[in-house]
Amino acid sequence: MDRSSKWLDVFIYTALFLFSLSTVLPFIYITIVSFTEPHEFISTPVMLFPKTWSLASYRYIMSNNSFMNSFFITALLTIVGTVGALLVTSGLAYGLSRKRLKGRNFILTSILFTMLFNPGIMPNYLLIRNLGLLNSFWALVLPGLATAFYVLLMKSFFQDVPAELEESGKMDGCSDVGIFFRIILPISLPVIAAFSLFYGVAYWNTYFNGVLYINKDTLRPLQVVLQQMLAASAAPPDEASGIVIPAETVKMAAVVLAAVPIVMVYPFLQKYFVKGLTLGSVKG
Amino acid sequence: MKKVLKMSGLTAAAALMLISTACGSNKPAESQSSTSAATPATSAAPKAPTEVTIIAPTYNDAPTNDLENIQQLNQKLNVKINASYVPSNNYDDKVNVMLASNDLPDLTVVWDITKQNWTQALGQGAFWDLTPYLKNYPNLSKIDPGVYTALSFNGKSFGVPRVRPQDGHESLIIRKDWLDKLGLQAPKTTDEFYKVMEAFTKNDPDGNGKPDTYGFAAYATPTPQTYLYSMFGSSSAGGLMQGWANNAGQLTPAFASPQMKTALTYWSKAYKDGLVVPDYPVMKAQQLKDMFIQGKIGMYIGNIYDIYNTPNVIKELQKVNPKADAVAYELPAAPDGKRYYEKSSGSFGQLMISKKVSEDKMKKILELMDYGNTLEGWKLLNYGIKDKDYTDTNLPTIAVQSDAAKKQNMLPNTSQWIPSFFNKYARAEHGEMSPEVLKYDHDLVDAISKQSILDPATGINTPTNAEKGADFLKKIYDNEINTLVGKSSLDDWDKFVKSMQEDASFQKLTKEVNDAYKARGGK
């Protein structure tokens, strides 16, 4: 009995180890390739360690005139967008979680509606254009401020907050806004952390809105600039004259640059992450 | 139903309003610039430069409009260029949105006007009909009429072609040292070609004792390389329904031709025998050259200058094997003894002028286009300033750009929005070629251009195609690929061709193509 369970453990651990390895390896491989000498990669595309470590691919990307600028834009966008999105989403969700809000069902239905029926690119573009937001930083911030699904998740979390807490705040003469900021938000940190990661990733990865709404070089998000550098690979084969096709290693370096900041933030938020997601869904 | 939809629209709008006002109220929206609102140009006083707004695709970083070569152009023509660039992979999305919202700038690079939204916009008169004006511009009127015809809509020219060479994109690139090592000649017929593929696969041409080479590679992503079929004389050219064959004045789709079946029989056998890279269905164009450099394949079909265009294949190969060599050859002859090449339409999209532009300004833009079709104008926008950004070589059309100029992303983006200088040999020239190779490659282009065939349906568009063409094409591609890799049999292919020919919509499309062809004076 004992022995068999021990073997079972060994088997399970081995299986899990292999499984995690298969998910991690691609990332390791991409990172390794991005540090490879571009010419070397062409001759030996499969390797675990490059013969010569090289920063050539990163230099190539960094040498791009607009790289630093777009990096800054995207960083700012991520910070402003995430903070804004958390305020808007949590505010909206908290309001909707209180039964005494008038027209609550109508608003809820409206939000649900945007989840079920996506208007598509055109109406969004026209909306942004008619608001006069084309070519402005806010064109990238505003559309992502509230994701319907997250609002509903947060709402169900806030509904589980005991009403007594709110009442105690009322007793001490606190307004609704005060209760929200002083009582509700501090006890909802796990949820806030989880959603800040979601929003942060979404803003960091801003790409398509950057293509659609921005025509100014100074406002291009990082992902658009990275994509521009790789676009040459998609050039029609007989059109490639004079286009310098970036090496495979450059693509990998772009992937690393695009993913690393988010990967770095994740460990700090992970402890809230699991907790926060399930809190809203299960009463207990 | 209508009512419900109306209501739902309102609700969605209300929700959006809520969401956007939720933050708009407590944050002052700042720097709301809207440069894209195109105001109708008033007839500017003479001397004031005409501002020209442009949208064009980019294949790398977007160049600024302050580049010295743009400034020179501005001074020379008294214009003010205001170009914006979109990454090529999302160019269509962006331009479609701008088209639908009537936001297009003065000048737009349009890749394919046969798509439905463009035919619609053209039908509604969103762009200038340039037909009456083109003859006043010496260089634009020199462009081959066939190139204009291929791009015309209802017999009228709505754009200036971005001219491209018609031949030289299709040559058989072979590892010369492998041929020599195995004592073979460059294949002249499809049978010889098969033998060379076999030898390159099975006889260890790289001499490493491992069976790790393939005779040939082709790509099928995003669309299959049509040369594999057209070299057998099916006359497919990747255009409307992959091209058409002219049977005594009747156009029939190339995929239904007997030559197509011959080609599929040939290639599916080669695939089954393991002579073609097994990844064929997911291979991309760029990978062919990479695999060639890695010494995994011995042959592929590509541009003549591919061997020298960055990365230089011979140099890369010689890093590993000093004896390595690669040469571009003519394609092998089909079983009927003739060589078949696809002639390109001579353009890659066109430059269209928005109808919002006044007539005077439109003429100014055409003047700009005319200059962009001269060698001088093309060099200025493609390479930059002479002796500062580039140095001339002994070939008039080839220049060597300085690294500083490359860093400013001049090449090839600022030349995306001009017609370019027409150079028949552009696909066969490169700065690093020796005079002997250059002469050989020029002769190769000359030989090919004598034999290449233009798809008779080039430039024809029909309502049924705009509506259903994409679905038909997808079916054709899928069946081609599946037959080639042996997923479906040749009998299945016959069944597929038959089902297409019996499809009412496809019959309609065929009729429309033939009518348009006859209306154009085709025989």
mmCIF file of N, CA, C and O in Angstrom, chain B residues 71-123:
data_model
loop_
_atom_site.group_PDB
_atom_site.id
_atom_site.type_symbol
_atom_site.label_atom_id
_atom_site.label_comp_id
_atom_site.label_asym_id
_atom_site.label_seq_id
_atom_site.Cartn_x
_atom_site.Cartn_y
_atom_site.Cartn_z
ATOM 1 N N GLN B 71 11.976 66.839 -47.708
ATOM 2 C CA GLN B 71 12.091 68.293 -47.776
ATOM 3 C C GLN B 71 12.464 68.744 -49.188
ATOM 4 O O GLN B 71 11.907 69.707 -49.713
ATOM 5 N N GLN B 72 13.419 68.015 -49.784
ATOM 6 C CA GLN B 72 13.826 68.361 -51.155
ATOM 7 C C GLN B 72 12.661 68.246 -52.123
ATOM 8 O O GLN B 72 12.459 69.102 -52.974
ATOM 9 N N LEU B 73 11.899 67.176 -51.942
ATOM 10 C CA LEU B 73 10.744 66.968 -52.809
ATOM 11 C C LEU B 73 9.743 68.110 -52.625
ATOM 12 O O LEU B 73 9.210 68.657 -53.592
ATOM 13 N N ASN B 74 9.513 68.477 -51.365
ATOM 14 C CA ASN B 74 8.598 69.579 -51.061
ATOM 15 C C ASN B 74 9.002 70.845 -51.795
ATOM 16 O O ASN B 74 8.175 71.528 -52.396
ATOM 17 N N GLN B 75 10.328 71.159 -51.713
ATOM 18 C CA GLN B 75 10.801 72.386 -52.352
ATOM 19 C C GLN B 75 10.659 72.294 -53.859
ATOM 20 O O GLN B 75 10.194 73.225 -54.504
ATOM 21 N N LYS B 76 11.040 71.164 -54.368
ATOM 22 C CA LYS B 76 11.072 71.016 -55.814
ATOM 23 C C LYS B 76 9.676 71.183 -56.431
ATOM 24 O O LYS B 76 9.519 71.819 -57.462
ATOM 25 N N LEU B 77 8.680 70.611 -55.794
ATOM 26 C CA LEU B 77 7.336 70.631 -56.380
ATOM 27 C C LEU B 77 6.384 71.595 -55.680
ATOM 28 O O LEU B 77 5.202 71.651 -56.005
ATOM 29 N N ASN B 78 6.912 72.328 -54.715
ATOM 30 C CA ASN B 78 6.076 73.252 -53.941
ATOM 31 C C ASN B 78 4.885 72.524 -53.302
ATOM 32 O O ASN B 78 3.734 72.915 -53.425
ATOM 33 N N VAL B 79 5.186 71.429 -52.628
ATOM 34 C CA VAL B 79 4.145 70.704 -51.895
ATOM 35 C C VAL B 79 4.600 70.562 -50.442
ATOM 36 O O VAL B 79 5.723 70.928 -50.082
ATOM 37 N N LYS B 80 3.699 70.060 -49.607
ATOM 38 C CA LYS B 80 4.086 69.744 -48.240
ATOM 39 C C LYS B 80 3.550 68.339 -47.982
ATOM 40 O O LYS B 80 2.349 68.130 -47.844
ATOM 41 N N ILE B 81 4.455 67.369 -47.980
ATOM 42 C CA ILE B 81 4.053 65.976 -47.814
ATOM 43 C C ILE B 81 3.722 65.707 -46.353
ATOM 44 O O ILE B 81 4.490 66.046 -45.461
ATOM 45 N N ASN B 82 2.547 65.121 -46.149
ATOM 46 C CA ASN B 82 2.188 64.712 -44.788
ATOM 47 C C ASN B 82 1.740 63.254 -44.867
ATOM 48 O O ASN B 82 0.568 62.960 -45.033
ATOM 49 N N ALA B 83 2.718 62.364 -44.774
ATOM 50 C CA ALA B 83 2.423 60.939 -44.950
ATOM 51 C C ALA B 83 2.330 60.250 -43.601
ATOM 52 O O ALA B 83 3.077 60.581 -42.688
ATOM 53 N N SER B 84 1.389 59.320 -43.467
ATOM 54 C CA SER B 84 1.410 58.476 -42.276
ATOM 55 C C SER B 84 1.436 57.018 -42.738
ATOM 56 O O SER B 84 0.938 56.682 -43.808
ATOM 57 N N TYR B 85 2.047 56.198 -41.908
ATOM 58 C CA TYR B 85 2.316 54.813 -42.299
ATOM 59 C C TYR B 85 1.661 53.843 -41.331
ATOM 60 O O TYR B 85 1.549 54.120 -40.142
ATOM 61 N N VAL B 86 1.231 52.717 -41.867
ATOM 62 C CA VAL B 86 0.581 51.685 -41.058
ATOM 63 C C VAL B 86 1.325 50.376 -41.310
ATOM 64 O O VAL B 86 1.670 50.092 -42.447
ATOM 65 N N PRO B 87 1.567 49.584 -40.257
ATOM 66 C CA PRO B 87 2.244 48.299 -40.477
ATOM 67 C C PRO B 87 1.505 47.490 -41.541
ATOM 68 O O PRO B 87 0.276 47.421 -41.530
ATOM 69 N N SER B 88 2.260 46.878 -42.437
ATOM 70 C CA SER B 88 1.631 46.271 -43.605
ATOM 71 C C SER B 88 0.597 45.204 -43.239
ATOM 72 O O SER B 88 -0.387 45.051 -43.932
ATOM 73 N N ASN B 89 0.813 44.489 -42.131
ATOM 74 C CA ASN B 89 -0.150 43.416 -41.835
ATOM 75 C C ASN B 89 -1.509 43.939 -41.390
ATOM 76 O O ASN B 89 -2.475 43.205 -41.424
ATOM 77 N N ASN B 90 -1.584 45.201 -40.942
ATOM 78 C CA ASN B 90 -2.898 45.731 -40.562
ATOM 79 C C ASN B 90 -3.344 46.852 -41.476
ATOM 80 O O ASN B 90 -4.289 47.558 -41.185
ATOM 81 N N TYR B 91 -2.612 47.000 -42.579
ATOM 82 C CA TYR B 91 -2.907 48.114 -43.470
ATOM 83 C C TYR B 91 -4.340 48.045 -43.995
ATOM 84 O O TYR B 91 -5.076 49.029 -43.991
ATOM 85 N N ASP B 92 -4.745 46.838 -44.407
ATOM 86 C CA ASP B 92 -6.096 46.678 -44.943
ATOM 87 C C ASP B 92 -7.163 47.082 -43.942
ATOM 88 O O ASP B 92 -8.094 47.815 -44.267
ATOM 89 N N ASP B 93 -7.014 46.597 -42.695
ATOM 90 C CA ASP B 93 -7.999 46.920 -41.656
ATOM 91 C C ASP B 93 -8.156 48.425 -41.515
ATOM 92 O O ASP B 93 -9.253 48.963 -41.539
ATOM 93 N N LYS B 94 -7.006 49.070 -41.379
ATOM 94 C CA LYS B 94 -7.028 50.508 -41.123
ATOM 95 C C LYS B 94 -7.643 51.268 -42.293
ATOM 96 O O LYS B 94 -8.494 52.130 -42.104
ATOM 97 N N VAL B 95 -7.218 50.931 -43.487
ATOM 98 C CA VAL B 95 -7.718 51.665 -44.643
ATOM 99 C C VAL B 95 -9.207 51.404 -44.852
ATOM 100 O O VAL B 95 -9.960 52.309 -45.207
ATOM 101 N N ASN B 96 -9.636 50.173 -44.583
ATOM 102 C CA ASN B 96 -11.059 49.876 -44.714
ATOM 103 C C ASN B 96 -11.894 50.724 -43.765
ATOM 104 O O ASN B 96 -12.952 51.231 -44.134
ATOM 105 N N VAL B 97 -11.407 50.863 -42.541
ATOM 106 C CA VAL B 97 -12.139 51.672 -41.566
ATOM 107 C C VAL B 97 -12.180 53.123 -42.017
ATOM 108 O O VAL B 97 -13.214 53.791 -41.965
ATOM 109 N N MET B 98 -11.045 53.613 -42.505
ATOM 110 C CA MET B 98 -11.004 55.005 -42.944
ATOM 111 C C MET B 98 -11.895 55.215 -44.164
ATOM 112 O O MET B 98 -12.542 56.256 -44.307
ATOM 113 N N LEU B 99 -11.937 54.214 -45.021
ATOM 114 C CA LEU B 99 -12.778 54.310 -46.211
ATOM 115 C C LEU B 99 -14.245 54.382 -45.798
ATOM 116 O O LEU B 99 -15.003 55.235 -46.256
ATOM 117 N N ALA B 100 -14.632 53.498 -44.887
ATOM 118 C CA ALA B 100 -16.037 53.429 -44.492
ATOM 119 C C ALA B 100 -16.476 54.690 -43.766
ATOM 120 O O ALA B 100 -17.640 55.066 -43.823
ATOM 121 N N SER B 101 -15.547 55.334 -43.069
ATOM 122 C CA SER B 101 -15.947 56.528 -42.316
ATOM 123 C C SER B 101 -15.600 57.796 -43.083
ATOM 124 O O SER B 101 -15.637 58.887 -42.529
ATOM 125 N N ASN B 102 -15.272 57.636 -44.360
ATOM 126 C CA ASN B 102 -14.974 58.776 -45.211
ATOM 127 C C ASN B 102 -13.838 59.627 -44.643
ATOM 128 O O ASN B 102 -13.885 60.842 -44.656
ATOM 129 N N ASP B 103 -12.828 58.967 -44.133
ATOM 130 C CA ASP B 103 -11.712 59.644 -43.493
ATOM 131 C C ASP B 103 -10.425 59.551 -44.287
ATOM 132 O O ASP B 103 -9.367 59.882 -43.781
ATOM 133 N N LEU B 104 -10.501 59.037 -45.507
ATOM 134 C CA LEU B 104 -9.260 58.796 -46.234
ATOM 135 C C LEU B 104 -8.557 60.108 -46.569
ATOM 136 O O LEU B 104 -9.205 61.114 -46.846
ATOM 137 N N PRO B 105 -7.226 60.086 -46.533
ATOM 138 C CA PRO B 105 -6.473 61.292 -46.895
ATOM 139 C C PRO B 105 -6.522 61.538 -48.402
ATOM 140 O O PRO B 105 -7.210 60.839 -49.137
ATOM 141 N N ASP B 106 -5.749 62.531 -48.854
ATOM 142 C CA ASP B 106 -5.779 62.895 -50.269
ATOM 143 C C ASP B 106 -5.362 61.736 -51.161
ATOM 144 O O ASP B 106 -5.930 61.501 -52.213
ATOM 145 N N LEU B 107 -4.324 61.030 -50.699
ATOM 146 C CA LEU B 107 -3.749 59.986 -51.549
ATOM 147 C C LEU B 107 -3.661 58.700 -50.747
ATOM 148 O O LEU B 107 -3.151 58.698 -49.625
ATOM 149 N N THR B 108 -4.172 57.611 -51.305
ATOM 150 C CA THR B 108 -4.182 56.335 -50.589
ATOM 151 C C THR B 108 -3.540 55.258 -51.446
ATOM 152 O O THR B 108 -3.812 55.174 -52.648
ATOM 153 N N VAL B 109 -2.695 54.452 -50.828
ATOM 154 C CA VAL B 109 -2.178 53.268 -51.509
ATOM 155 C C VAL B 109 -3.240 52.183 -51.367
ATOM 156 O O VAL B 109 -3.616 51.829 -50.251
ATOM 157 N N VAL B 110 -3.744 51.673 -52.485
ATOM 158 C CA VAL B 110 -4.755 50.624 -52.428
ATOM 159 C C VAL B 110 -4.206 49.375 -53.097
ATOM 160 O O VAL B 110 -3.762 49.417 -54.240
ATOM 161 N N TRP B 111 -4.209 48.281 -52.365
ATOM 162 C CA TRP B 111 -3.608 47.061 -52.888
ATOM 163 C C TRP B 111 -4.500 46.369 -53.904
ATOM 164 O O TRP B 111 -4.032 45.852 -54.904
ATOM 165 N N ASP B 112 -5.785 46.313 -53.600
ATOM 166 C CA ASP B 112 -6.639 45.460 -54.416
ATOM 167 C C ASP B 112 -8.037 46.063 -54.508
ATOM 168 O O ASP B 112 -8.811 45.974 -53.560
ATOM 169 N N ILE B 113 -8.355 46.662 -55.653
ATOM 170 C CA ILE B 113 -9.666 47.302 -55.755
ATOM 171 C C ILE B 113 -10.761 46.313 -56.090
ATOM 172 O O ILE B 113 -11.915 46.682 -56.210
ATOM 173 N N THR B 114 -10.410 45.027 -56.262
ATOM 174 C CA THR B 114 -11.474 44.077 -56.584
ATOM 175 C C THR B 114 -12.234 43.655 -55.328
ATOM 176 O O THR B 114 -13.224 42.946 -55.413
ATOM 177 N N LYS B 115 -11.772 44.086 -54.150
ATOM 178 C CA LYS B 115 -12.512 43.760 -52.936
ATOM 179 C C LYS B 115 -13.789 44.584 -52.881
ATOM 180 O O LYS B 115 -13.857 45.710 -53.360
ATOM 181 N N GLN B 116 -14.783 43.991 -52.240
ATOM 182 C CA GLN B 116 -16.132 44.542 -52.319
ATOM 183 C C GLN B 116 -16.239 46.011 -51.878
ATOM 184 O O GLN B 116 -16.859 46.823 -52.555
ATOM 185 N N ASN B 117 -15.597 46.331 -50.749
ATOM 186 C CA ASN B 117 -15.780 47.708 -50.257
ATOM 187 C C ASN B 117 -15.189 48.740 -51.215
ATOM 188 O O ASN B 117 -15.695 49.856 -51.318
ATOM 189 N N TRP B 118 -14.134 48.343 -51.943
ATOM 190 C CA TRP B 118 -13.546 49.292 -52.887
ATOM 191 C C TRP B 118 -14.419 49.432 -54.121
ATOM 192 O O TRP B 118 -14.610 50.547 -54.625
ATOM 193 N N THR B 119 -14.949 48.315 -54.620
ATOM 194 C CA THR B 119 -15.808 48.426 -55.797
ATOM 195 C C THR B 119 -17.029 49.295 -55.462
ATOM 196 O O THR B 119 -17.472 50.097 -56.268
ATOM 197 N N GLN B 120 -17.507 49.124 -54.224
ATOM 198 C CA GLN B 120 -18.642 49.935 -53.785
ATOM 199 C C GLN B 120 -18.275 51.423 -53.769
ATOM 200 O O GLN B 120 -18.981 52.258 -54.312
ATOM 201 N N ALA B 121 -17.131 51.725 -53.140
ATOM 202 C CA ALA B 121 -16.716 53.124 -53.023
ATOM 203 C C ALA B 121 -16.461 53.729 -54.400
ATOM 204 O O ALA B 121 -16.824 54.878 -54.663
ATOM 205 N N LEU B 122 -15.870 52.929 -55.291
ATOM 206 C CA LEU B 122 -15.613 53.425 -56.638
ATOM 207 C C LEU B 122 -16.925 53.688 -57.359
ATOM 208 O O LEU B 122 -17.078 54.682 -58.056
ATOM 209 N N GLY B 123 -17.885 52.772 -57.164
ATOM 210 C CA GLY B 123 -19.190 52.947 -57.786
ATOM 211 C C GLY B 123 -19.879 54.211 -57.296
ATOM 212 O O GLY B 123 -20.634 54.852 -58.023
#
